[in-house]
Coordinates of C-alpha atoms in Angstrom, one line a residue:
X128 CA 41.4 1.2 -139.2
X129 CA 39.6 2.9 -136.0
X130 CA 36.1 1.0 -135.1
X131 CA 33.1 3.6 -135.1
X132 CA 31.9 4.5 -131.5
X133 CA 28.6 5.8 -130.9
X134 CA 28.6 9.0 -129.7
X135 CA 25.6 9.6 -128.1
X136 CA 26.4 8.5 -124.8
X137 CA 29.9 10.3 -123.9
X138 CA 29.7 12.9 -126.8
X139 CA 33.3 12.4 -128.1
X140 CA 33.1 11.4 -131.4
X141 CA 31.5 13.0 -134.6
X142 CA 31.8 12.9 -138.5
X143 CA 31.9 15.5 -140.5
X144 CA 29.5 15.3 -143.9
X145 CA 31.7 13.9 -146.8
X146 CA 32.6 10.9 -144.2
X147 CA 29.2 10.9 -143.2
X148 CA 27.9 10.7 -147.4
X149 CA 31.0 8.6 -147.6
X150 CA 29.0 5.5 -145.6
X151 CA 25.8 6.1 -146.0
X152 CA 26.1 5.9 -149.8
X153 CA 24.0 9.4 -151.6
X154 CA 25.5 12.7 -152.7
X155 CA 26.3 15.7 -150.2
X156 CA 23.1 17.8 -151.6
X157 CA 21.1 14.8 -149.9
X158 CA 22.4 15.1 -146.9
X159 CA 22.2 18.6 -146.7
X160 CA 18.4 18.7 -148.1
X161 CA 18.2 17.0 -145.8
X162 CA 19.4 19.1 -143.3
X163 CA 17.7 22.1 -144.0
X164 CA 14.9 20.1 -144.3
X165 CA 15.0 19.3 -140.5
X166 CA 14.4 14.8 -141.9
X167 CA 17.5 13.8 -140.1
X168 CA 19.0 16.7 -137.8
X169 CA 23.0 16.2 -137.2
X170 CA 22.3 15.6 -133.7
X171 CA 26.9 16.3 -132.8
X172 CA 26.9 19.6 -134.4
X173 CA 24.7 21.4 -136.4
X174 CA 25.9 24.3 -138.9
X175 CA 25.8 27.6 -137.0
X176 CA 26.6 30.1 -139.6
X177 CA 29.6 30.2 -142.5
X178 CA 32.3 28.1 -141.1
X179 CA 31.4 25.7 -139.4
X180 CA 30.3 22.1 -140.6
X181 CA 28.3 20.2 -138.9
X182 CA 29.1 16.9 -137.4
X183 CA 26.8 13.8 -137.1
X184 CA 26.6 10.7 -134.8
X185 CA 27.0 7.3 -136.1
X186 CA 23.1 7.0 -134.3
X187 CA 21.9 9.8 -136.8
X188 CA 24.7 7.4 -139.8
X189 CA 22.1 4.9 -138.4
X190 CA 19.0 6.9 -139.9
X191 CA 20.3 8.6 -142.7
X192 CA 21.4 5.1 -143.9
X193 CA 17.8 3.8 -143.1
X194 CA 16.6 6.7 -145.3
X195 CA 18.3 5.7 -148.4
X196 CA 17.5 2.1 -148.2
X197 CA 13.1 3.5 -147.4
X198 CA 14.6 5.8 -151.0
X199 CA 16.3 2.2 -152.7
X200 CA 13.3 0.5 -152.1
X201 CA 11.1 2.6 -153.8
X202 CA 9.3 4.8 -150.6
X203 CA 8.7 8.0 -151.7
X204 CA 10.8 10.7 -149.8
X205 CA 7.5 12.7 -148.2
X206 CA 6.1 9.2 -147.1
X207 CA 9.7 8.7 -145.4
X208 CA 9.1 12.2 -144.3
X209 CA 5.9 11.3 -142.4
X210 CA 7.0 8.3 -140.7
X211 CA 9.5 9.7 -139.4
X212 CA 7.8 12.9 -138.1
X213 CA 5.0 10.3 -137.2
X214 CA 7.4 8.4 -135.1
X215 CA 8.8 11.8 -133.6
X216 CA 5.7 13.0 -132.6
X217 CA 5.3 10.0 -130.3
X218 CA 8.2 11.0 -128.6
X219 CA 10.9 8.8 -129.8
X220 CA 13.9 9.4 -130.6
X221 CA 15.7 7.6 -131.0
X222 CA 15.2 6.8 -133.9
X223 CA 17.8 4.7 -134.8
X224 CA 15.8 1.6 -132.6
X225 CA 12.7 1.3 -134.3
X226 CA 12.6 -1.3 -137.0
X227 CA 10.9 -0.2 -140.0
X228 CA 9.1 -2.6 -142.5
X229 CA 8.2 -0.9 -146.0
X230 CA 6.9 -2.8 -149.0
X231 CA 7.5 -0.1 -151.3
X232 CA 4.7 2.3 -150.5
X233 CA 3.9 2.5 -147.0
X234 CA 6.2 2.4 -144.1
X235 CA 5.1 0.2 -141.4
X236 CA 7.2 0.2 -137.2
X237 CA 7.6 -3.3 -136.4
X238 CA 7.1 -2.5 -132.3
X239 CA 7.2 -6.3 -131.8
X240 CA 6.8 -9.7 -133.5
X241 CA 3.0 -9.5 -133.0
X242 CA 2.9 -5.9 -133.2
X243 CA 3.4 -3.4 -136.9
X244 CA 2.2 -0.1 -137.0
X245 CA 1.3 2.5 -140.3
X246 CA 3.4 4.6 -139.1
X247 CA 1.4 6.5 -142.6
X248 CA -2.0 6.1 -141.8
X249 CA -1.8 7.9 -138.5
X250 CA -0.6 3.7 -136.3
X251 CA -3.0 2.0 -138.3
X252 CA -2.4 -1.3 -136.5
X253 CA -1.7 -3.7 -139.3
X254 CA -0.9 -8.1 -139.6
X255 CA 1.9 -9.5 -141.4
X256 CA 1.1 -13.8 -142.4
X257 CA 4.6 -15.8 -140.9
X258 CA 4.5 -18.8 -143.8
X259 CA 6.1 -21.0 -141.4
X260 CA 3.7 -20.7 -138.4
X261 CA 1.0 -21.8 -140.7
X262 CA 3.2 -24.2 -142.2
X263 CA 3.8 -26.0 -138.6
X264 CA -0.2 -25.6 -137.8
X265 CA -1.6 -27.3 -140.9
X266 CA 0.8 -29.7 -140.4
X267 CA -0.4 -30.3 -137.1
X268 CA -3.8 -30.0 -138.3
X269 CA -2.9 -32.6 -140.4
X270 CA -2.0 -35.7 -138.7
X271 CA -5.0 -35.6 -137.2
X272 CA -6.9 -35.8 -140.7
X273 CA -7.7 -38.7 -143.1
X274 CA -5.1 -38.9 -146.3
X275 CA -6.7 -40.1 -149.5
X276 CA -3.1 -42.4 -151.3
X277 CA -2.3 -39.7 -154.9
X278 CA -1.4 -42.9 -157.3
X279 CA -3.9 -46.0 -155.9
X280 CA -7.4 -47.5 -157.3
X281 CA -9.9 -45.2 -157.4
X282 CA -11.2 -49.0 -155.8
X283 CA -8.5 -49.2 -153.4
X284 CA -9.9 -46.3 -151.5
X285 CA -12.0 -45.4 -149.3
X286 CA -15.4 -43.9 -150.2
X287 CA -16.2 -41.0 -152.0
X288 CA -18.6 -37.9 -152.0
X289 CA -20.1 -37.5 -155.4
X290 CA -18.4 -35.8 -157.2
X291 CA -19.7 -31.6 -158.6
X292 CA -18.5 -30.8 -161.6
X293 CA -17.3 -27.3 -161.5
X294 CA -17.1 -24.8 -163.1
X295 CA -13.4 -25.1 -164.5
X296 CA -14.3 -28.7 -164.8
X297 CA -16.6 -27.6 -167.5
X298 CA -14.7 -25.1 -169.6
X299 CA -11.8 -28.0 -169.1
X300 CA -13.9 -30.1 -171.3
X301 CA -14.9 -27.1 -174.1
X302 CA -10.9 -26.7 -174.5
X303 CA -10.4 -30.4 -174.9
X304 CA -13.5 -30.5 -177.1
X305 CA -12.1 -27.3 -179.3
X306 CA -8.8 -28.9 -179.9
X307 CA -10.2 -32.3 -180.7
X308 CA -12.3 -31.3 -183.4

């Protein structure tokens, strides 16, 4: 079996529609529709009438796979189209070099570890929270702050601030009284 090559550089290899469908896991009907509606146009050779077949590059297959994964994640084809059009309108022709993330509704472009952009809201910036980073940050903060022993008695612990009964405590007390009688 031969190694798949990216013909974008040398133009030597193209993949027919049937091969593209098999590699990506989509139906020929989907592939044909996406090509006719310019969602993913074959870059090696587009169909130019009866008897000619489309030839897709390796990078085209990568883009097709991304579209399929976004569909599988629940993103509508309309939103996928908007996201890809937003990238193309910025002059991003090589979609295979882009990292996209999705929450199942919208599509985000991850430009760097610090910058994520919502492609469906006109490039509005959004943010992510790295849990590992927050974990390390809290560890660092706690290293200089006092901690209370859990198993010790109240007498062993330093004097604490006076307790203020919270709404949660009041509700817990009411539930306990209801269960008891």
